Coordinates of C-alpha atoms in Angstrom, one line a residue:
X29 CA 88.0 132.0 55.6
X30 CA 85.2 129.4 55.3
X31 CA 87.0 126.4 56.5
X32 CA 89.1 128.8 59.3
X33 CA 85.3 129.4 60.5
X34 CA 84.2 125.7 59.9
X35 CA 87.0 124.9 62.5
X36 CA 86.2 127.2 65.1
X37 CA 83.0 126.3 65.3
X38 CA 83.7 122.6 65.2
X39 CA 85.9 123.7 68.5
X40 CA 83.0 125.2 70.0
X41 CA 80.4 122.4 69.5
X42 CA 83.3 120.1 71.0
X43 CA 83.6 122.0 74.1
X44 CA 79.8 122.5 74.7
X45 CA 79.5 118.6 74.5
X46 CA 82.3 117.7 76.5
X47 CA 81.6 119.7 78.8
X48 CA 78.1 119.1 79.2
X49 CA 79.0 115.2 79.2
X50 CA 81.3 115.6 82.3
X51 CA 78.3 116.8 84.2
X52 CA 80.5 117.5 87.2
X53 CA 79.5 120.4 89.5
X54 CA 82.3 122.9 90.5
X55 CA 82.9 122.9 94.1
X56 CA 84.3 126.2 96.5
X57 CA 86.9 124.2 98.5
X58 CA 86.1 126.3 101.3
X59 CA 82.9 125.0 101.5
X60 CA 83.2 121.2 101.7
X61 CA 85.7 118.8 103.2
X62 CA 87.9 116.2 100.9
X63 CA 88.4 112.5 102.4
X64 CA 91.8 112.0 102.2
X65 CA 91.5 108.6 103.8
X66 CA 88.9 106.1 104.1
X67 CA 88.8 103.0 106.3
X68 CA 86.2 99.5 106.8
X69 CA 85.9 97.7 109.6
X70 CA 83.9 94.2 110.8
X71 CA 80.8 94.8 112.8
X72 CA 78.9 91.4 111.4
X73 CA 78.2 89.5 108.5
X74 CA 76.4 92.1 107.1
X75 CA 77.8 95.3 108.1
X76 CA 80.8 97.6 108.5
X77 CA 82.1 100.9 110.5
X78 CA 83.3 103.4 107.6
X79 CA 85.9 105.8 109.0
X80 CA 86.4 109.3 106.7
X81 CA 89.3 111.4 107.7
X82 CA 89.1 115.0 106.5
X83 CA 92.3 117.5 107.1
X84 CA 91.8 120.9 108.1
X85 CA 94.1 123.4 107.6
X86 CA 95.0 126.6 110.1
X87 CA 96.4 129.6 109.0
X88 CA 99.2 129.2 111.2
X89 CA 100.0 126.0 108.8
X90 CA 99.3 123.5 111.2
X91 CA 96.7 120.3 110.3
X92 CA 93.9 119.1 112.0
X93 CA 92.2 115.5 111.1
X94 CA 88.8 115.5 111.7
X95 CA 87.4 111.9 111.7
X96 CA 83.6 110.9 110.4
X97 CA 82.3 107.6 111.1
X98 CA 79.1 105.4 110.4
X99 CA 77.8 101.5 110.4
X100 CA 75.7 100.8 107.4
X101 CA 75.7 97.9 104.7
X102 CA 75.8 100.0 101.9
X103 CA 78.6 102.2 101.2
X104 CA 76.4 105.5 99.9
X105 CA 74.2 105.2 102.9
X106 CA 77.3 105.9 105.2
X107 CA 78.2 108.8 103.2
X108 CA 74.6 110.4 104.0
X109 CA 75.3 109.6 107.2
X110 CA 78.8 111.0 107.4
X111 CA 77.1 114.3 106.4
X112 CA 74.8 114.6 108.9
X113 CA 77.5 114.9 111.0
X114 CA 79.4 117.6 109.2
X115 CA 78.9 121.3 109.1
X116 CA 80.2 121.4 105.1
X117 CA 79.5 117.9 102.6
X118 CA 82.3 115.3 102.3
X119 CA 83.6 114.1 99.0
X120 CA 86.0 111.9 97.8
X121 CA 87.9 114.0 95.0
X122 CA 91.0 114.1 97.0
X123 CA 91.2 110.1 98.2
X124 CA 94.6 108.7 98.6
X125 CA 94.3 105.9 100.6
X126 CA 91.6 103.0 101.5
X127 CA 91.8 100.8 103.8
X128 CA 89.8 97.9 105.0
X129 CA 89.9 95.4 108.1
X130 CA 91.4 92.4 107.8
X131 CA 88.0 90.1 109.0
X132 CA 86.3 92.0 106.6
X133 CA 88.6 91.4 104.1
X134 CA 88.5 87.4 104.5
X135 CA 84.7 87.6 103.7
X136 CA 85.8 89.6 100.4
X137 CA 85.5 93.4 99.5
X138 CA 84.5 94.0 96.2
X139 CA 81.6 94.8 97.2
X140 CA 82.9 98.1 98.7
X141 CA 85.3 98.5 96.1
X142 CA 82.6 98.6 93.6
X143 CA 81.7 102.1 95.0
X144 CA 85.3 103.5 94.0
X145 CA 85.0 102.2 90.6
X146 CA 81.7 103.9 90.3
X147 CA 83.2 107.1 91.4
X148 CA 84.4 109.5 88.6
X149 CA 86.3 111.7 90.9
X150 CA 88.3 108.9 92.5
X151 CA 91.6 108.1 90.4
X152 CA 92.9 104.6 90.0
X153 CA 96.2 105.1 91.2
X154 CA 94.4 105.5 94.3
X155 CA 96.6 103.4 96.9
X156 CA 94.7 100.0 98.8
X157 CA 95.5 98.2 102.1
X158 CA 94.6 95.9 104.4
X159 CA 94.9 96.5 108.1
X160 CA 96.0 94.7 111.1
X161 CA 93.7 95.7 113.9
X162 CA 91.3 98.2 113.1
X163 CA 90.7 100.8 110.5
X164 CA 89.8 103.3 113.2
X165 CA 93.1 102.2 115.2
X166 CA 95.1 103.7 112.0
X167 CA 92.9 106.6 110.9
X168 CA 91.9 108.1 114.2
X169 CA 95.6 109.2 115.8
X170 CA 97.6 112.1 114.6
X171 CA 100.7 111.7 113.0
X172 CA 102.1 114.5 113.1
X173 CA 101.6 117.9 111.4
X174 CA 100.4 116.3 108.5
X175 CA 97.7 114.7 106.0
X176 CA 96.5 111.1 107.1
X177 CA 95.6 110.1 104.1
X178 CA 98.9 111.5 102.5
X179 CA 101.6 109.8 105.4
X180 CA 99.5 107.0 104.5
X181 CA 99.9 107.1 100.7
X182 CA 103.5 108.0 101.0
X183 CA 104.3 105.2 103.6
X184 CA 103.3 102.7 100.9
X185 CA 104.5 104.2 97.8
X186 CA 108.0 104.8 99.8
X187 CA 108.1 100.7 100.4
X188 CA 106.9 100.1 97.2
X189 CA 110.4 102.3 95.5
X190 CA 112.7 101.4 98.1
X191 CA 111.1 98.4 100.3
X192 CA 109.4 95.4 100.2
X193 CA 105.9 96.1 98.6
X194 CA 105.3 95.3 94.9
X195 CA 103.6 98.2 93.0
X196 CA 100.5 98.2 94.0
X197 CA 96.7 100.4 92.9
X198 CA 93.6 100.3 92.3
X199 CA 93.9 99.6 88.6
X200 CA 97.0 97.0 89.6
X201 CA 94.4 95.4 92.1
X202 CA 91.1 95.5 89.7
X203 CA 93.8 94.3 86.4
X204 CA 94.8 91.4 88.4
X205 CA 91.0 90.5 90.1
X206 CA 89.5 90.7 86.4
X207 CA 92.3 89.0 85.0
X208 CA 92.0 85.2 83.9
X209 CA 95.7 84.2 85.1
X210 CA 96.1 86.0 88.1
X211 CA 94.9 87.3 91.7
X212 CA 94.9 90.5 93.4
X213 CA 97.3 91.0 96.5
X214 CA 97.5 94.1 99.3
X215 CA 99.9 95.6 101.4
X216 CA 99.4 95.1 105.1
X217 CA 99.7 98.1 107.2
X218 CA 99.7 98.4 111.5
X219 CA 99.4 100.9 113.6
X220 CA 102.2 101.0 116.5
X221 CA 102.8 103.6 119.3
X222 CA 101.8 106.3 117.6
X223 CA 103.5 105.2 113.8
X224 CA 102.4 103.1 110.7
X225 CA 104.0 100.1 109.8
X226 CA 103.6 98.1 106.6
X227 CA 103.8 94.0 107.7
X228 CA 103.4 92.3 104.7
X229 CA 101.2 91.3 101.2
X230 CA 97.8 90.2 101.8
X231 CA 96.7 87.6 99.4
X232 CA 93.6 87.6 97.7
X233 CA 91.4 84.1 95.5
X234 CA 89.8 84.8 92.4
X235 CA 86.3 85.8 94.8
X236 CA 88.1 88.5 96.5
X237 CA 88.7 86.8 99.8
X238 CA 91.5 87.6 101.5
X239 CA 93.5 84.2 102.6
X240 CA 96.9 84.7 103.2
X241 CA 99.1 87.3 104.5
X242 CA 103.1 86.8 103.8
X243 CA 105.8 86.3 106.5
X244 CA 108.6 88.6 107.1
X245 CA 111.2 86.4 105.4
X246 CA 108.8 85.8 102.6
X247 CA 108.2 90.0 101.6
X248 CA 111.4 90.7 99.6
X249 CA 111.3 87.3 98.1
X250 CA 107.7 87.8 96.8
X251 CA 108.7 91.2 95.3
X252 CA 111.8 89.5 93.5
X253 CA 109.6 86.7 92.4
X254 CA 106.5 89.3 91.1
X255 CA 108.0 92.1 89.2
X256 CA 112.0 92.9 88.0
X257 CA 113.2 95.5 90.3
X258 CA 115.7 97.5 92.2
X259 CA 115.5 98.0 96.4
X260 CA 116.9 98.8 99.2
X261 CA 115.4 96.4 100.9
X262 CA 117.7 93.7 102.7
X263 CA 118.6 90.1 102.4
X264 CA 120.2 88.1 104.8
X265 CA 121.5 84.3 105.1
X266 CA 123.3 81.9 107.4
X267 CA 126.7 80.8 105.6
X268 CA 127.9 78.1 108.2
X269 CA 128.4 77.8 111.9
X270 CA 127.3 81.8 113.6
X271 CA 128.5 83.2 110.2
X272 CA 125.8 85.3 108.7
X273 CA 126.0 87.9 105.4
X274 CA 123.4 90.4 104.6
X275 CA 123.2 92.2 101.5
X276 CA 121.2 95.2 99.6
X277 CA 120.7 96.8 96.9
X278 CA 119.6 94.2 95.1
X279 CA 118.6 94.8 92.0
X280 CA 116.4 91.5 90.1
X281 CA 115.5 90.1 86.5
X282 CA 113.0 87.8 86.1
X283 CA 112.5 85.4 83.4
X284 CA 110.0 82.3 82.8
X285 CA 110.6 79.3 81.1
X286 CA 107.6 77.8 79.8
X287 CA 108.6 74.6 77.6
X288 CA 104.7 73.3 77.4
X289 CA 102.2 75.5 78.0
X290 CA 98.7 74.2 79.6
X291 CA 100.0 70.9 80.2
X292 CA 101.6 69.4 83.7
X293 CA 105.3 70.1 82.8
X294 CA 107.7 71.8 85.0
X295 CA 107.8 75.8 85.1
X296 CA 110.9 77.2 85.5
X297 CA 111.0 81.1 87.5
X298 CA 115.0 82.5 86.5
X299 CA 115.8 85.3 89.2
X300 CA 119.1 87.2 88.4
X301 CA 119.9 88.9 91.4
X302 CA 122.4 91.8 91.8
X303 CA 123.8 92.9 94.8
X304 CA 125.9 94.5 97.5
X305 CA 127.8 93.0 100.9
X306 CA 126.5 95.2 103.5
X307 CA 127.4 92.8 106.4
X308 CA 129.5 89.7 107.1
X309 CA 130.0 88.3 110.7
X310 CA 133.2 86.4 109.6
X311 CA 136.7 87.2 109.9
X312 CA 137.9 88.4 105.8
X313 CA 135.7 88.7 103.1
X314 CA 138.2 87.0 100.4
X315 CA 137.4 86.3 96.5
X316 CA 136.7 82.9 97.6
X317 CA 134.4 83.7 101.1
X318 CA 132.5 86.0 98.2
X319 CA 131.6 82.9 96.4
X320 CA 130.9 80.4 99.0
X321 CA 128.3 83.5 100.2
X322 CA 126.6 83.8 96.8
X323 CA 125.9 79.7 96.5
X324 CA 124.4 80.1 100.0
X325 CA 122.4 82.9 99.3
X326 CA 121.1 81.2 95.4
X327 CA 120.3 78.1 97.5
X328 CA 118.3 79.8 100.2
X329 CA 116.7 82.3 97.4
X330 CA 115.6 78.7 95.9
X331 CA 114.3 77.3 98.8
X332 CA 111.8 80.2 99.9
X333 CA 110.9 80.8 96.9
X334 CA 109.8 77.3 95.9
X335 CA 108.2 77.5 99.1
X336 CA 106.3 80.3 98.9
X337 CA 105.3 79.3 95.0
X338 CA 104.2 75.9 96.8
X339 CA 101.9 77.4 99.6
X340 CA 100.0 79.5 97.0
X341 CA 99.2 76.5 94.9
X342 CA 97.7 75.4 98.1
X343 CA 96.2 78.1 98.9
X344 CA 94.7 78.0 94.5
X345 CA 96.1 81.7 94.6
X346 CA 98.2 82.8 91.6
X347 CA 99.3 87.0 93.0
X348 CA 102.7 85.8 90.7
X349 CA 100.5 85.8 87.5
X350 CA 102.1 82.4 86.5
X351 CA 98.5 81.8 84.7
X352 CA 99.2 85.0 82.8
X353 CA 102.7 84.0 81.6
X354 CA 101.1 80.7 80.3
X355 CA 97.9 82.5 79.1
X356 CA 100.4 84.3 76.3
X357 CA 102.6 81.4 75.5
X358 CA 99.5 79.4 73.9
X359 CA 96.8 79.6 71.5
X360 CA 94.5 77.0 73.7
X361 CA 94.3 78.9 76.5
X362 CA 91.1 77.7 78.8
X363 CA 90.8 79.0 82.4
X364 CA 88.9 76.3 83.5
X365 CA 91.7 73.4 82.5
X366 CA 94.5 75.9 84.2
X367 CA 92.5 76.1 87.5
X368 CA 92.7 72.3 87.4
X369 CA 96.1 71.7 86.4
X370 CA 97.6 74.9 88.7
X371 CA 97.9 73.6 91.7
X372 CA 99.3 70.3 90.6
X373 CA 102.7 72.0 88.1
X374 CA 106.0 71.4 89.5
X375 CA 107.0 75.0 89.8
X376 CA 110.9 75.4 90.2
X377 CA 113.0 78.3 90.8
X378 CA 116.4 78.8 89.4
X379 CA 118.1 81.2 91.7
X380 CA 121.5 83.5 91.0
X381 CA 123.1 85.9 92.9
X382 CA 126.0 87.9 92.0
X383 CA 127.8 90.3 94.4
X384 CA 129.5 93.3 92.8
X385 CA 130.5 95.1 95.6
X386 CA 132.3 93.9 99.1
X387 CA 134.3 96.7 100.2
X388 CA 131.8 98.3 102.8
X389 CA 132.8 95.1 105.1
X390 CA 136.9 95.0 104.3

């Protein structure tokens, strides 16, 4: 009886502690308004426009986003602001998407992200993004009957499952930032008559400066070079002549082949690639018309991605955590000697692609 009453007083003295180290107030969601979407945008060197977007809901079931804005430097001060412009406080518990401008992004933005890491009620799964135009331009329409900040976390979590993004977060983004072998990247979102589009990646240095932005041809082959995966998205290639095939559902399998770590010997990226003929502008698909498509389609698969691997060594970005597949193949690792050596690795990429199913274009 002793010990049953030791326990349940242990359980008690737990809760009291835990809860008072929590320390967070209980809200009456009737009384305050959640940010479901924050925005930055460039107004100088040293200060931004910060956008809030707060939904209200009717009884009839419709939604209403009511937008807040503010210039400031400092992230907390445009909060204060933001309130004085409210009838009920403003807080972040139910953030799903941030985004910031893209000239604000060149000039780096960790000092604004630092305010979401700071902020116990903000999860890291919270989705990032750079825009094309303006912050304002993407939060202030309505699309729809619906949650901004929601369309906009769904639109980039539905590329990221069945598209062209990467997976992409704030932990993924502050993993790859603190990390000693890689960099950070972004999707790139744009608003278009009256709908939100996602462009690209946007590619961040080890400062947190935004300094490249991938091209449309460049998106799915990123994503099969960054992570092993299965999309929807599409691939096409010219065979010969006006002779184009396009296929989907590819599904990849990355491997490295690291012979020599930290020194200047070649790097070898394996991509297995699995997919399915969705389009062919010749006359028969035949055993043999399958082949000659998947040589074309390794060889162009080679080419872009060599090139793509080639600009970010220019560029002295690493978003392909190269540095962190060296980083665990060796015992000498030394950040300093890979920034030297990165940019100068021949970095070559062996390319396969097998097509298992035809019989859409018979």
């Amino acid at each position: 009886m002793r010990i049953l009453f030791a326990k349940l007083a242990l359980i008690l003295l737990l809760i009291s502690v835990l809860s008072g180290c929590i320390g967070v107030e209980s809200k009456v969601l009737d009384e305050i308004n959640l940010a479901t979407a924050i925005g930055y945008d460039y107004v100088d060197k040293t200060h931004f426009e910060a956008i809030a977007v707060t939904p209200l809901y009717y009884p009839d079931k419709t939604i209403k986003n009511i937008t807040f804005s503010s210039k400031s430097s400092l992230s907390k001060d445009v909060r204060d602001e933001m309130n004085q412009q409210s009838e009920r406080p403003i807080f972040s518990g139910k953030l799903e998407v941030v985004l910031y401008e893209k000239r604000l992004a060149k000039q780096g933005i960790f000092y604004l992200i630092d305010t979401l890491i700071r902020d116990p009620s903000i999860g890291t799964t919270l989705k990032l993004g750079i825009v094309e135009g303006s912050s304002k331009g993407v939060l202030s329409p309505q699309f729809g009957n619906i949650d901004k900040g929601i369309y906009l976390s769904n639109t980039i979590e539905q590329n990221i499952k069945m598209g062209m993004l990467p997976k992409t977060n704030l932990h993924l983004f502050l993993y790859a930032h603190y990390s000693e072998g890689m960099d950070p990247f972004l999707p790139i979102v744009k608003a278009l008559d009256g709908k939100v589009y996602i462009k690209g990646n946007a590619m961040f240095n080890s400062k947190g400066e935004y300094v490249y932005q991938t091209k449309s041809r460049e998106n799915v082959i990123f994503k099969m070079l960054y992570e092993n995966t299965t999309s929807k998205e599409g691939f096409s290639t010219k065979i010969e002549g006006r002779e184009f095939a396009s296929v989907n559902n590819i599904k990849t399998k990355r491997s490295y082949k690291i012979s020599k770590p930290m020194t200047d010997t070649p790097i070898t990226i394996d991509l297995e690639i699995k997919a399915i003929l969705r389009e062919y502008t010749g006359d028969e698909v035949t055993p043999k018309m399958i082949k000659i498509i998947e040589d074309k389609m390794s060889k162009d698969v080679k080419e872009r991605s060599e090139n793509l691997v080639r600009n970010f060594q220019k560029l002295h970005v690493d978003p392909l955590g190269i540095g962190e597949q060296v980083r665990t193949r060796t015992r000498s690792w030394d950040k300093k000697k890979w920034d030297e050596i990165y940019t100068s690795i021949p970095i070559n990429v062996d390319a396969k692609v097998k097509i298992l199913e035809s019989g859409v274009v018979e």
